[in-house]
mmCIF file of C-alpha atoms and ligand atoms in Angstrom:
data_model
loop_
_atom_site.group_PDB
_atom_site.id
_atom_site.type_symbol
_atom_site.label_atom_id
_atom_site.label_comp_id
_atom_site.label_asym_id
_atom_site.label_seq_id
_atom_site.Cartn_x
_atom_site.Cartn_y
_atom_site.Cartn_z
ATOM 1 C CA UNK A 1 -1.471 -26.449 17.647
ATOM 2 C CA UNK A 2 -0.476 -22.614 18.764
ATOM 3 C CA UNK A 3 -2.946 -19.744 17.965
ATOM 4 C CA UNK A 4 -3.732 -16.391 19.528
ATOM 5 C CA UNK A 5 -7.424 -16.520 20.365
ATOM 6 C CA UNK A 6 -9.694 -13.896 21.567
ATOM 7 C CA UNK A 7 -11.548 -15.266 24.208
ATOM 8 C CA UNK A 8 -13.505 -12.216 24.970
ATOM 9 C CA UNK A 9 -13.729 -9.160 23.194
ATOM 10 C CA UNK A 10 -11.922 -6.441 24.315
ATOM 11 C CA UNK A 11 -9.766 -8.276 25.957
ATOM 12 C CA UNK A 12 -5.792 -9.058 24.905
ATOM 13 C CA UNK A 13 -5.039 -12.151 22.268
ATOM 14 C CA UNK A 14 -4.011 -15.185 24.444
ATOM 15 C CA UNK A 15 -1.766 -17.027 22.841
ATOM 16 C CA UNK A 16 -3.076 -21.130 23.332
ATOM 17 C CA UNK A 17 -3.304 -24.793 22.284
ATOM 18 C CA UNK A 18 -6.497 -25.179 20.307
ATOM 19 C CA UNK A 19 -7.573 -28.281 18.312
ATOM 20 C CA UNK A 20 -6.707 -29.163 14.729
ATOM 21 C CA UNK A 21 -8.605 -27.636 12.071
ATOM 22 C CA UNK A 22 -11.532 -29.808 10.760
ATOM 23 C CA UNK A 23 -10.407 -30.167 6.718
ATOM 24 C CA UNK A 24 -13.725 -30.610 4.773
ATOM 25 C CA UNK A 25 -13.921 -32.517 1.319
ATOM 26 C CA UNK A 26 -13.834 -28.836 -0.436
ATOM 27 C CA UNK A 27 -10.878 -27.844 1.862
ATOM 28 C CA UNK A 28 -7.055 -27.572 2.022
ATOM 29 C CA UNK A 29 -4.894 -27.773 4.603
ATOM 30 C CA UNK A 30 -2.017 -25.283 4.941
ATOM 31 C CA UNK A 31 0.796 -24.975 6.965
ATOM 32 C CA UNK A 32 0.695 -21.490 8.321
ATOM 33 C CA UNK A 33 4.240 -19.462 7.501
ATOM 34 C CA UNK A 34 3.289 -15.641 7.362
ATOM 35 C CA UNK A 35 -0.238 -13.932 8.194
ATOM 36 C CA UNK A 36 -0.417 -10.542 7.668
ATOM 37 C CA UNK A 37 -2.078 -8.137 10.049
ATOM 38 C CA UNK A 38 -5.066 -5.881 8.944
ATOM 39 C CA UNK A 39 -7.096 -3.097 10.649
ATOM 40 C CA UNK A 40 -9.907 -6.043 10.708
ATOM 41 C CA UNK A 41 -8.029 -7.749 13.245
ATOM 42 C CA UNK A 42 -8.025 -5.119 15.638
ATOM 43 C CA UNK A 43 -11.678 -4.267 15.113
ATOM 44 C CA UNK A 44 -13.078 -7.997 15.543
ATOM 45 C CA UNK A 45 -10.833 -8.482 18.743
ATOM 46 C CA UNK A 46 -12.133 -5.296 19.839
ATOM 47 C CA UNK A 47 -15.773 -6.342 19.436
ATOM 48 C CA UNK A 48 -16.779 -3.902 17.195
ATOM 49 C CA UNK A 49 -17.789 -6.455 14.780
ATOM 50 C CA UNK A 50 -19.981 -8.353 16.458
ATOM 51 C CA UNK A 51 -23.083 -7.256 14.795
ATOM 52 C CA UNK A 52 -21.968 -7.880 11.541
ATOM 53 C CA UNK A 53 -20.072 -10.776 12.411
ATOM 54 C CA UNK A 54 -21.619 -12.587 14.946
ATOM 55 C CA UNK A 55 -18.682 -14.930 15.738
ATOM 56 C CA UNK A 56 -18.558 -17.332 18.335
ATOM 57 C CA UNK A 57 -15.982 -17.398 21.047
ATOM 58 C CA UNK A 58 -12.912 -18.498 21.489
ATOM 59 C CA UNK A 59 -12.233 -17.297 18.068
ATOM 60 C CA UNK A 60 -8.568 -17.802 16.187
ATOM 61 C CA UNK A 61 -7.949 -14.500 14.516
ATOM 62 C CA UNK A 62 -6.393 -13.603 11.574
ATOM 63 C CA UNK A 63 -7.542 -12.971 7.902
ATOM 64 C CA UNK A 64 -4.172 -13.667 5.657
ATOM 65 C CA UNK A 65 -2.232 -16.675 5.284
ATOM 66 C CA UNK A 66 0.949 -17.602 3.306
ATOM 67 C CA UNK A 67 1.957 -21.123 3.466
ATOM 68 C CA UNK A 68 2.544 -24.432 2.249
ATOM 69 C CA UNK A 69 -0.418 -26.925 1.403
ATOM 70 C CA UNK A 70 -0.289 -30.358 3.751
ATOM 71 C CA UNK A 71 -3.033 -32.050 2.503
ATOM 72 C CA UNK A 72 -6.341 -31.710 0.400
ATOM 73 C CA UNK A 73 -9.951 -32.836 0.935
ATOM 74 C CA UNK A 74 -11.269 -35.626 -1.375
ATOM 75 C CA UNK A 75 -13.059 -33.150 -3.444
ATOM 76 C CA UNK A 76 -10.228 -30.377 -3.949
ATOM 77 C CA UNK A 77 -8.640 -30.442 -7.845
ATOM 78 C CA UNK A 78 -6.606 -27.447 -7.844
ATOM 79 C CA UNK A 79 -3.996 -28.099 -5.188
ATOM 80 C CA UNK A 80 -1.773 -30.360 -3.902
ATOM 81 C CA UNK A 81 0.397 -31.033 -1.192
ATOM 82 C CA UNK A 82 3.397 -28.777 -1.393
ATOM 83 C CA UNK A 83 1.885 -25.996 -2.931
ATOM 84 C CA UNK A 84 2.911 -22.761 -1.882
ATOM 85 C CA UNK A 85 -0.689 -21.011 -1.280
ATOM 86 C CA UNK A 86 -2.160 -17.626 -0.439
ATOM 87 C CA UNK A 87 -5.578 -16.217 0.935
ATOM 88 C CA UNK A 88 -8.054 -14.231 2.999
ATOM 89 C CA UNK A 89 -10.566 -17.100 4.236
ATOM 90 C CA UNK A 90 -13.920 -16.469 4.005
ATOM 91 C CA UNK A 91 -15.181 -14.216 6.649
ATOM 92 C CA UNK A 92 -16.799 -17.466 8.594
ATOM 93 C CA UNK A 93 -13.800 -19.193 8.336
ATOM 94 C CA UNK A 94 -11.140 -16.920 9.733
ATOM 95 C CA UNK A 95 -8.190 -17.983 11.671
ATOM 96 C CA UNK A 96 -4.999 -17.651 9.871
ATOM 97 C CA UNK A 97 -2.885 -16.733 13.553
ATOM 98 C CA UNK A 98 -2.265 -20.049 14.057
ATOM 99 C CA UNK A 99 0.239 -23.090 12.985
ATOM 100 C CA UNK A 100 -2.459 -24.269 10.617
ATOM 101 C CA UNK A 101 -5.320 -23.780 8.719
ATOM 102 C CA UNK A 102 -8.360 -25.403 6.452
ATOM 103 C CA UNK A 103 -9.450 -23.297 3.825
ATOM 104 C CA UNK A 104 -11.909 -23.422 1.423
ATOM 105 C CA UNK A 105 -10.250 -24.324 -2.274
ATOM 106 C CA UNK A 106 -12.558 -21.313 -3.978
ATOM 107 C CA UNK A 107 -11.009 -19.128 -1.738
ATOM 108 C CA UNK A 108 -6.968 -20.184 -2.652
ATOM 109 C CA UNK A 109 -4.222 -18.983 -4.883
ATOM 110 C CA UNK A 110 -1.023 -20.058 -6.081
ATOM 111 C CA UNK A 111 1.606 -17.401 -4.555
ATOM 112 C CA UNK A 112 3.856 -15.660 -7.436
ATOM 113 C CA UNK A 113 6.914 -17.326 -7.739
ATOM 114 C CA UNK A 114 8.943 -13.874 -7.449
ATOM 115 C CA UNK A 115 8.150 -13.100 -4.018
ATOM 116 C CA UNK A 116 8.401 -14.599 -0.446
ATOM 117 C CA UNK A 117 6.242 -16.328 1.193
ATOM 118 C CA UNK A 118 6.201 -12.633 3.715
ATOM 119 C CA UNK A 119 4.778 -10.826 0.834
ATOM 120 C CA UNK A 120 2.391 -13.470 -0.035
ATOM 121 C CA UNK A 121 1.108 -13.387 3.741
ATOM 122 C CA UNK A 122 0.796 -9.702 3.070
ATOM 123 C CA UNK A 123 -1.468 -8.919 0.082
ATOM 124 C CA UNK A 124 -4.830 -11.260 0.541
ATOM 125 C CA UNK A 125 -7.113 -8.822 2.207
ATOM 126 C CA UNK A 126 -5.562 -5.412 1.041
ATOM 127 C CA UNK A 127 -5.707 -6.651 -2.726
ATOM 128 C CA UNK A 128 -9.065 -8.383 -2.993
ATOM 129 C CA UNK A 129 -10.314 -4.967 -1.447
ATOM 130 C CA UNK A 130 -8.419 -3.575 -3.960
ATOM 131 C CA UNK A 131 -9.528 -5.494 -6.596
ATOM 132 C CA UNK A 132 -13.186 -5.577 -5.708
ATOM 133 C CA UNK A 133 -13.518 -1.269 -5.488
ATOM 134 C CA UNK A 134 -11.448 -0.396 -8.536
ATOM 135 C CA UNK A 135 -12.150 -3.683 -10.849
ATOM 136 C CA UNK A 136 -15.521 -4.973 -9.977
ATOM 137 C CA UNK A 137 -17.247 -1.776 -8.278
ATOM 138 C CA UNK A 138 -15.334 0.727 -10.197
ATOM 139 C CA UNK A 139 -14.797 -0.282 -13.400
ATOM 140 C CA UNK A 140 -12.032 1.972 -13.585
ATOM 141 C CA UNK A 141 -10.773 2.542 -17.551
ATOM 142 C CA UNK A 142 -7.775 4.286 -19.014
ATOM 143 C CA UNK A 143 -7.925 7.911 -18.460
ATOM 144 C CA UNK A 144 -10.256 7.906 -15.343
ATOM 145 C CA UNK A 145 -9.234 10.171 -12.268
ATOM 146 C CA UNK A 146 -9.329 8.042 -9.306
ATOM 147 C CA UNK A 147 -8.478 9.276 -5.874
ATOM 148 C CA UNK A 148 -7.324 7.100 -3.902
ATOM 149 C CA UNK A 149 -6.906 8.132 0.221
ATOM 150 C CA UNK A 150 -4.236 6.929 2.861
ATOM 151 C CA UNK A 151 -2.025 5.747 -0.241
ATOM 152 C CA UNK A 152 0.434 4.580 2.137
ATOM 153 C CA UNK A 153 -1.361 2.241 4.134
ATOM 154 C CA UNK A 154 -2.225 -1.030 3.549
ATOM 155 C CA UNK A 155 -4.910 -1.135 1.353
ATOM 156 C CA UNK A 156 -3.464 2.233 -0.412
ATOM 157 C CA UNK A 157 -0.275 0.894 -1.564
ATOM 158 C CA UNK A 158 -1.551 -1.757 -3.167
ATOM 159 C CA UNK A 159 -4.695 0.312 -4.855
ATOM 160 C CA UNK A 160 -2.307 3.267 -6.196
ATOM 161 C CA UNK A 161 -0.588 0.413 -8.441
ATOM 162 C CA UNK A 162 -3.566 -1.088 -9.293
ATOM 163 C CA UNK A 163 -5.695 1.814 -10.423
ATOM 164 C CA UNK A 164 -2.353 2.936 -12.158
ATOM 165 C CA UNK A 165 -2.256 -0.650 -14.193
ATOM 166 C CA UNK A 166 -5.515 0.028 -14.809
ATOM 167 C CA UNK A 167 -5.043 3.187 -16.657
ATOM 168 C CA UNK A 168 -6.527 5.792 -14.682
ATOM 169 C CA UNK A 169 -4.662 9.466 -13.379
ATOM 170 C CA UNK A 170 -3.956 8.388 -9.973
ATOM 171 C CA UNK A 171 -4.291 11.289 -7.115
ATOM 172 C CA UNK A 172 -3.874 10.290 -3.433
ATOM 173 C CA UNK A 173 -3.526 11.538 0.353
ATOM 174 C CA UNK A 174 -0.716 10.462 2.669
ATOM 175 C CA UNK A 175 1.648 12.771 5.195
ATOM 176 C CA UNK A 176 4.712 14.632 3.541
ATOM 177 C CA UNK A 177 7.040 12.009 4.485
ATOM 178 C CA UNK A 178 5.441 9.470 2.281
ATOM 179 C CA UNK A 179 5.328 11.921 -0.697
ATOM 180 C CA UNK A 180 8.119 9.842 -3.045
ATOM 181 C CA UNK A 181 7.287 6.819 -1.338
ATOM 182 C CA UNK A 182 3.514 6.970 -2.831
ATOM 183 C CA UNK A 183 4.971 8.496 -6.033
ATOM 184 C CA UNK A 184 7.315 5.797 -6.466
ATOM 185 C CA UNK A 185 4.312 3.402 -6.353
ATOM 186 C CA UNK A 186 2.423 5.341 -9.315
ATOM 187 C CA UNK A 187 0.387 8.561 -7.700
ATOM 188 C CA UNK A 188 0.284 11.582 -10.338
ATOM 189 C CA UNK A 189 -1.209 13.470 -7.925
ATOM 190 C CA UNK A 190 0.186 13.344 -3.985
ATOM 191 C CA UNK A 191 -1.317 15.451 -1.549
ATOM 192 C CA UNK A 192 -0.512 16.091 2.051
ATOM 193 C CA UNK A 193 -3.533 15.514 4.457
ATOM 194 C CA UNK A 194 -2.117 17.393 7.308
ATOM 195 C CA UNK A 195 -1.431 21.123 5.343
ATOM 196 C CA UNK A 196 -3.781 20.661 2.157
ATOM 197 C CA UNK A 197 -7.249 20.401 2.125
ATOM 198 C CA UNK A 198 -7.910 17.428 -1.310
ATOM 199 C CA UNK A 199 -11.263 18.751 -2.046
ATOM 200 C CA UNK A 200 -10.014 22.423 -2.375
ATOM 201 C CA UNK A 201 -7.656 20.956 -5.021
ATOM 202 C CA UNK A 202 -9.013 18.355 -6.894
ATOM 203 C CA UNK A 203 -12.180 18.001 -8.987
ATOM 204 C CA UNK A 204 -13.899 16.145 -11.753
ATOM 205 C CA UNK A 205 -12.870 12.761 -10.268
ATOM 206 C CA UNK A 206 -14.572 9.188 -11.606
ATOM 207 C CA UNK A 207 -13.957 7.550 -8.228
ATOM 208 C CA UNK A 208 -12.907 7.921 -4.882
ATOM 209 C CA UNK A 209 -11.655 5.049 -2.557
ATOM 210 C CA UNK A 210 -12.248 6.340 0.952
ATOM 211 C CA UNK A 211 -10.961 4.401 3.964
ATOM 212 C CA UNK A 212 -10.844 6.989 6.207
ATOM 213 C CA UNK A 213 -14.952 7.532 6.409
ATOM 214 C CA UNK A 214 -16.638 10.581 8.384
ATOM 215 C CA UNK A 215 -15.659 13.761 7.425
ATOM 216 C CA UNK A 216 -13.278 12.627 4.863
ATOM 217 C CA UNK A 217 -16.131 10.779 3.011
ATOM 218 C CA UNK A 218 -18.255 13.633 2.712
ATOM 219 C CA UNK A 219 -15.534 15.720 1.475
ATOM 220 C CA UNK A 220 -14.453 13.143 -1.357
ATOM 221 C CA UNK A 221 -18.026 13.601 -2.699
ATOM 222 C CA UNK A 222 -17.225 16.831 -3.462
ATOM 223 C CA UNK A 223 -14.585 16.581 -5.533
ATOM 224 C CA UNK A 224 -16.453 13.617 -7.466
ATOM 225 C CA UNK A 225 -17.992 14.523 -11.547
ATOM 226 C CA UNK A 226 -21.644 14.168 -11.657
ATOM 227 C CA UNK A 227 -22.324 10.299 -11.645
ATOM 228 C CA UNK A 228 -18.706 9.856 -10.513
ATOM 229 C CA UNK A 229 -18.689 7.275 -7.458
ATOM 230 C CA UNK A 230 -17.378 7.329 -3.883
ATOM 231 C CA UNK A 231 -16.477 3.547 -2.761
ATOM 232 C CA UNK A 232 -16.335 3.499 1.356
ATOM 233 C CA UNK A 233 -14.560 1.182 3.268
ATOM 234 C CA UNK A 234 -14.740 2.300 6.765
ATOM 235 C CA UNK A 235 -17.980 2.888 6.409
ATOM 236 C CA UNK A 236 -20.988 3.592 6.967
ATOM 237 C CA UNK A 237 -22.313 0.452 5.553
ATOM 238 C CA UNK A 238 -25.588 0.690 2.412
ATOM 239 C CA UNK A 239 -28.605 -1.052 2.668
ATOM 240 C CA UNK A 240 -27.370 -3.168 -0.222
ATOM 241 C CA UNK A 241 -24.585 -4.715 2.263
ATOM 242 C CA UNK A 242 -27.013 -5.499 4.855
ATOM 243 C CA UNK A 243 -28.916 -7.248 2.039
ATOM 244 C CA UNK A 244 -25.923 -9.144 0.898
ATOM 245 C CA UNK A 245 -25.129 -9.858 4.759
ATOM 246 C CA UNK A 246 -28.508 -11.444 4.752
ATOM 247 C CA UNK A 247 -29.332 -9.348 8.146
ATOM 248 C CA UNK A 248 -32.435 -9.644 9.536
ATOM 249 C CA UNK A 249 -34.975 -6.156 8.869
ATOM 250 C CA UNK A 250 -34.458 -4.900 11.876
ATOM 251 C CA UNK A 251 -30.700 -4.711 11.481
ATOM 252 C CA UNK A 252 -31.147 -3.316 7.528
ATOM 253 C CA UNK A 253 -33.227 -0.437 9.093
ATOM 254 C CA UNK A 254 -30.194 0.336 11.521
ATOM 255 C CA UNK A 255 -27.888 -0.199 8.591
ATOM 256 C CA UNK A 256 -29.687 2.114 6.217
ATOM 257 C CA UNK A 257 -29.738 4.713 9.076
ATOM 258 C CA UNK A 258 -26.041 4.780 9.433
ATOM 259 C CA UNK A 259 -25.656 6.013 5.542
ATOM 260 C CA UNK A 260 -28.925 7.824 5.064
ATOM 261 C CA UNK A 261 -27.769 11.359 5.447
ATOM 262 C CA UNK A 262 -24.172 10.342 3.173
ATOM 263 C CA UNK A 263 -26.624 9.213 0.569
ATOM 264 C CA UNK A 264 -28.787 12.051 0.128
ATOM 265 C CA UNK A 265 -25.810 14.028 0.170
ATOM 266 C CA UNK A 266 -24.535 12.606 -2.678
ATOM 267 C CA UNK A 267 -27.569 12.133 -4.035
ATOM 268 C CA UNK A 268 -27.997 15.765 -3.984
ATOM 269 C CA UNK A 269 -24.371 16.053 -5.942
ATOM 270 C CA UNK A 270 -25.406 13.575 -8.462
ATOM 271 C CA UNK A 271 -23.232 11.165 -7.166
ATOM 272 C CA UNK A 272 -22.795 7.721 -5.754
ATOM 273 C CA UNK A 273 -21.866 6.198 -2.489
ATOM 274 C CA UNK A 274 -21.373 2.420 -2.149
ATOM 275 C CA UNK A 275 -19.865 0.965 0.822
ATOM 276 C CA UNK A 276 -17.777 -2.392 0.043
ATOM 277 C CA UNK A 277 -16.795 -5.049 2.473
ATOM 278 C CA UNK A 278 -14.336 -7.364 0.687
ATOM 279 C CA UNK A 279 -15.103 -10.984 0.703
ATOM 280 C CA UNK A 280 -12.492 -14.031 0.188
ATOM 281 C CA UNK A 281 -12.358 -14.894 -3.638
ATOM 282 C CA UNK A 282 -9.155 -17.726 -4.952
ATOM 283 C CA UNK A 283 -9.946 -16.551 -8.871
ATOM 284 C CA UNK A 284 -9.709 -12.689 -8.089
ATOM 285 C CA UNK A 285 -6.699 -13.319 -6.063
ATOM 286 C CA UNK A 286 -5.081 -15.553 -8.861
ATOM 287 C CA UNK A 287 -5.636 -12.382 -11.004
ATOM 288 C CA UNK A 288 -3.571 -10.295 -9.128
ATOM 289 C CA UNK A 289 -1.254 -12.875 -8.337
ATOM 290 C CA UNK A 290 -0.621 -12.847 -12.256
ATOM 291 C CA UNK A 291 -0.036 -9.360 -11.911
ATOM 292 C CA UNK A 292 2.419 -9.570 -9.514
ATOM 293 C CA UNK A 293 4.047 -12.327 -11.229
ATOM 294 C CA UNK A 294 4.308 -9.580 -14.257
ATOM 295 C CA UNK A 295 5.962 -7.128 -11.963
ATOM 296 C CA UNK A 296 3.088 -4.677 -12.006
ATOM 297 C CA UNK A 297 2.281 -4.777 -8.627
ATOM 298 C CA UNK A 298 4.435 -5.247 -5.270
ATOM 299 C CA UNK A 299 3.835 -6.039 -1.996
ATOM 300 C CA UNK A 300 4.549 -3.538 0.291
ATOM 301 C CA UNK A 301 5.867 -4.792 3.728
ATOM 302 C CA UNK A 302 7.234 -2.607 6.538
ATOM 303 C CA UNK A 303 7.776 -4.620 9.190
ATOM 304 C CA UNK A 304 7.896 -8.697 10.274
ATOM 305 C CA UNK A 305 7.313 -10.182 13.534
ATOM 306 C CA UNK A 306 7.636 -13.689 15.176
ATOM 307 C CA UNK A 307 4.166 -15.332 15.921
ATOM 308 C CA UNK A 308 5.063 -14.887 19.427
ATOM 309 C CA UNK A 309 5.334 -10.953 19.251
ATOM 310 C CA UNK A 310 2.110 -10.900 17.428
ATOM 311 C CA UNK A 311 0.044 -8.628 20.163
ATOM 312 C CA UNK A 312 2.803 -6.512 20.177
ATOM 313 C CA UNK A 313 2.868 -6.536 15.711
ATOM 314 C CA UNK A 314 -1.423 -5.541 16.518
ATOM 315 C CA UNK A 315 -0.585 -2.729 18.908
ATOM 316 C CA UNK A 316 1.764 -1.001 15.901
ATOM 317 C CA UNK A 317 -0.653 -1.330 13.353
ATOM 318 C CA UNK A 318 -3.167 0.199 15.451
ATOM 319 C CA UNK A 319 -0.272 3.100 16.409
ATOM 320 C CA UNK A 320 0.232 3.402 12.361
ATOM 321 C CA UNK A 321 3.047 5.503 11.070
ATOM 322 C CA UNK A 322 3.812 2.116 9.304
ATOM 323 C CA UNK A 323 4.311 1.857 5.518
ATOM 324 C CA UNK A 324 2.071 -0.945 3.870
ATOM 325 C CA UNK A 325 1.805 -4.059 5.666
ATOM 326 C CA UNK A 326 3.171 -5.612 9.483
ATOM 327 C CA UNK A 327 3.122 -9.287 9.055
ATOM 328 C CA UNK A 328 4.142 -12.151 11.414
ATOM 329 C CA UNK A 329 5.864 -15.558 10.529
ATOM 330 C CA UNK A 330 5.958 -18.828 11.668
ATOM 331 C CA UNK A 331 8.432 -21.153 12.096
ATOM 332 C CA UNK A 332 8.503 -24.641 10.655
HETATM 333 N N1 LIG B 401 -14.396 -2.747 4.157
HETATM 334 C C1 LIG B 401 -13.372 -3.507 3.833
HETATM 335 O O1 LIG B 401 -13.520 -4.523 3.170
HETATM 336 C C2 LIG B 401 -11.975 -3.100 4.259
HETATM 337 C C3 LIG B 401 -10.875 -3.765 3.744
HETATM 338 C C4 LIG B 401 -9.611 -3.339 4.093
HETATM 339 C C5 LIG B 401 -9.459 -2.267 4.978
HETATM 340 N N2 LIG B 401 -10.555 -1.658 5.476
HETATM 341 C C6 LIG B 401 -10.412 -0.509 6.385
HETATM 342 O O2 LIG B 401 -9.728 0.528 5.709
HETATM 343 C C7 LIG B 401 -8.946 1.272 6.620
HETATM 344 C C8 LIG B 401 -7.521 1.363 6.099
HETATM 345 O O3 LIG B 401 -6.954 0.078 6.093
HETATM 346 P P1 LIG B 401 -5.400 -0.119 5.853
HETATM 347 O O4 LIG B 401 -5.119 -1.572 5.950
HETATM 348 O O5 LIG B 401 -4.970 0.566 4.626
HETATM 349 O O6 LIG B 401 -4.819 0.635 7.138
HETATM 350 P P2 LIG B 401 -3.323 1.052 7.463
HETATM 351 O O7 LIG B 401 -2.351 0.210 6.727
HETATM 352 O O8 LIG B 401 -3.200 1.102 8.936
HETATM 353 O O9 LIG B 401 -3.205 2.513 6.844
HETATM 354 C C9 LIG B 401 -3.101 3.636 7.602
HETATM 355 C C10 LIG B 401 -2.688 4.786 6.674
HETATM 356 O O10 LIG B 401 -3.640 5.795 6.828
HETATM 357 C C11 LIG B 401 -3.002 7.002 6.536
HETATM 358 N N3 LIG B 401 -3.787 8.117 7.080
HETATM 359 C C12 LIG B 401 -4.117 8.344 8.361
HETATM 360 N N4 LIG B 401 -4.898 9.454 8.448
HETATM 361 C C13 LIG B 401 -5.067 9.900 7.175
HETATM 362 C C14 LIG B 401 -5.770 10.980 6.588
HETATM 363 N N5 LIG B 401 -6.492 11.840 7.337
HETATM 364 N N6 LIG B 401 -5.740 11.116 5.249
HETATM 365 C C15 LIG B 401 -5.038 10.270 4.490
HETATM 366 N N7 LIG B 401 -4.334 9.230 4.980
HETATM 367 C C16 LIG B 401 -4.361 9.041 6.303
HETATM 368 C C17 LIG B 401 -1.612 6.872 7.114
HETATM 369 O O11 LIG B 401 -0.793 7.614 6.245
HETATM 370 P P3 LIG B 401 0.547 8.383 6.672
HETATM 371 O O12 LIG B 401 1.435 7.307 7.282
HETATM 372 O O13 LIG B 401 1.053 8.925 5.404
HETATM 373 O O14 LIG B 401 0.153 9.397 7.700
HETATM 374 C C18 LIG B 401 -1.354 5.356 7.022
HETATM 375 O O15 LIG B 401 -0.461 5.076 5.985
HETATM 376 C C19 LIG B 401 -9.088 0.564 7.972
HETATM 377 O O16 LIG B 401 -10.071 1.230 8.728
HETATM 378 C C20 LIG B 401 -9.563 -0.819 7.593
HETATM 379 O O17 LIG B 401 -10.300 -1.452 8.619
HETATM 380 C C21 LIG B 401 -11.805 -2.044 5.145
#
């Protein structure tokens, strides 16, 4: 079958023939028809993962998948052949730029029936990160303040809906020219990154969802309320994620060293910094299919791409000025 591959880091996806997934007893096997691009991508062709993802190569990229179920292992009870599915595959299973895939069946959903299989390919990654800060981390409740940065970009767009459903007074950062467009999706509060500086204005927050990191994330601690939390996802990574990673203690040290100074600084502010790397999960991503399914939230998609363009799709996200998602589709 046809999959872009990096075959050495830093170098450009080659598009190739590599064999047939392997489909275990616990597995499905979908028919690829849109994967939807994230920042990930980019980083693990790049190499910048490799610590933290030691994959081997030639690796398939690719962490979302849309498409329709071929077949099922012996063990699988949830789906069946013809099912149109959604997911981000566990982080050791990744490979969703390709014609087909094997996934685990924890790690599956059943797309909403009122949108395409495009916007299925496009929400995986961006809404279990989502999902996972706001819901699980968070614990966001009616009437928090939750700040919410880059609220056009992928992971924003779908957060600003969520922490809205959620209850919470939604504040976020994007340029001027996304002002109604982030509005539109739910922000109270919209501020422009370029001309105003968000910790000047806002204060007393419950929670901050950073993707920005560096001097952004030291900022957002500021306008945090004592024991109010700052949830990182560009980093730096915790200790507890190197735990979780199950790194060795030579890599935890590193790891800790990264965040140290962040977390005395907000330790210092009596608050809390957590970074969060999102991990594949087929219940969680049911959830918010139901959601969508309800019309709460929508999948944002700015742009589609044939699989054959797909270095060119990776190039624009990593150009941005892009709102929500670039996604590519395949052909049956
Ligand atoms: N740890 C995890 O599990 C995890 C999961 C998902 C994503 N991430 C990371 O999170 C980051 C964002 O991901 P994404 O998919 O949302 O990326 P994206 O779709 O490329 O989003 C880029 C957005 O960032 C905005 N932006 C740029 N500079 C900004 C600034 N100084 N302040 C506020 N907004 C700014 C842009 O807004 P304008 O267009 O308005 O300028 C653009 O909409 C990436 O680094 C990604 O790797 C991590």
């Amino acid at each position: 079958m046809r999959a872009f591959v990096v075959e050495k880091y830093a170098q450009p996806l080659v598009q190739q023939e590599v064999p047939e997934p392997e489909v275990g007893e616990g597995d499905v096997l979908v028919r690829v028809e849109a994967a939807g691009l994230n920042q990930l991508d980019e980083k693990i062709r790049l190499g910048e993962f490799a610590q933290i993802l030691p994959y081997r190569l030639p690796l398939v990229l690719g962490n979302d998948v849309a498409g329709t179920v071929i077949r099922v292992g012996r063990l699988v009870q949830r789906f069946r052949p013809g099912d149109r599915v959604f997911a981000r595959p566990d982080a050791a299973r990744i490979g969703t730029f390709a014609e087909r895939i094997a996934v685990a069946e924890s790690d599956l959903a059943i797309v909403p029936e009122r949108i395409s299989m495009v916007e299925a390919g496009s929400l995986p990654l961006v809404a279990l990160t989502t999902w996972q800060a706001l819901v699980e981390r968070g614990n966001v409740q009616p009437g928090h303040r939750v700040l919410i940065h880059a609220g056009a970009g992928g992971v924003g767009a779908i957060a600003i809906q969520l922490a809205r459903h959620l209850g919470a007074t939604v504040a976020t950062t994007a340029s001027a020219a996304n002002s109604d467009f982030v509005r539109e999706l739910g922000a109270d509060i919209v501020i422009d990154y370029r001309s105003e500086d968000f910790a000047a204005v806002l204060s007393g927050y419950d929670l901050v969802l950073d993707s920005l990191g560096g001097e952004n994330l030291k900022k957002s601690l500021r306008v945090l309320r004592p024991g109010g939390k700052a949830i990182g996802i560009s980093g730096p990574p915790d200790p507890a994620f190197a735990r979780r990673q199950g790194m060795n203690p030579v890599l935890r040290l590193a790891i800790a060293a990264l965040s140290r100074r962040i977390r005395a600084q907000a330790n210092k502010l009596g608050v809390t910094y957590e970074f969060l790397f999102m991990r594949a999960d087929g219940e969680q991503l049911a959830e918010v299919a139901a959601l969508v399914d309800a019309g709460i939230i929508r999948p944002v998609v700015a742009k589609t791409y044939p699989f054959d363009r797909l270095p060119d799709a990776l190039a624009d996200l990593a150009g941005g000025g892009h709102r929500g998602k670039l996604v590519v589709t395949l052909d049956d």
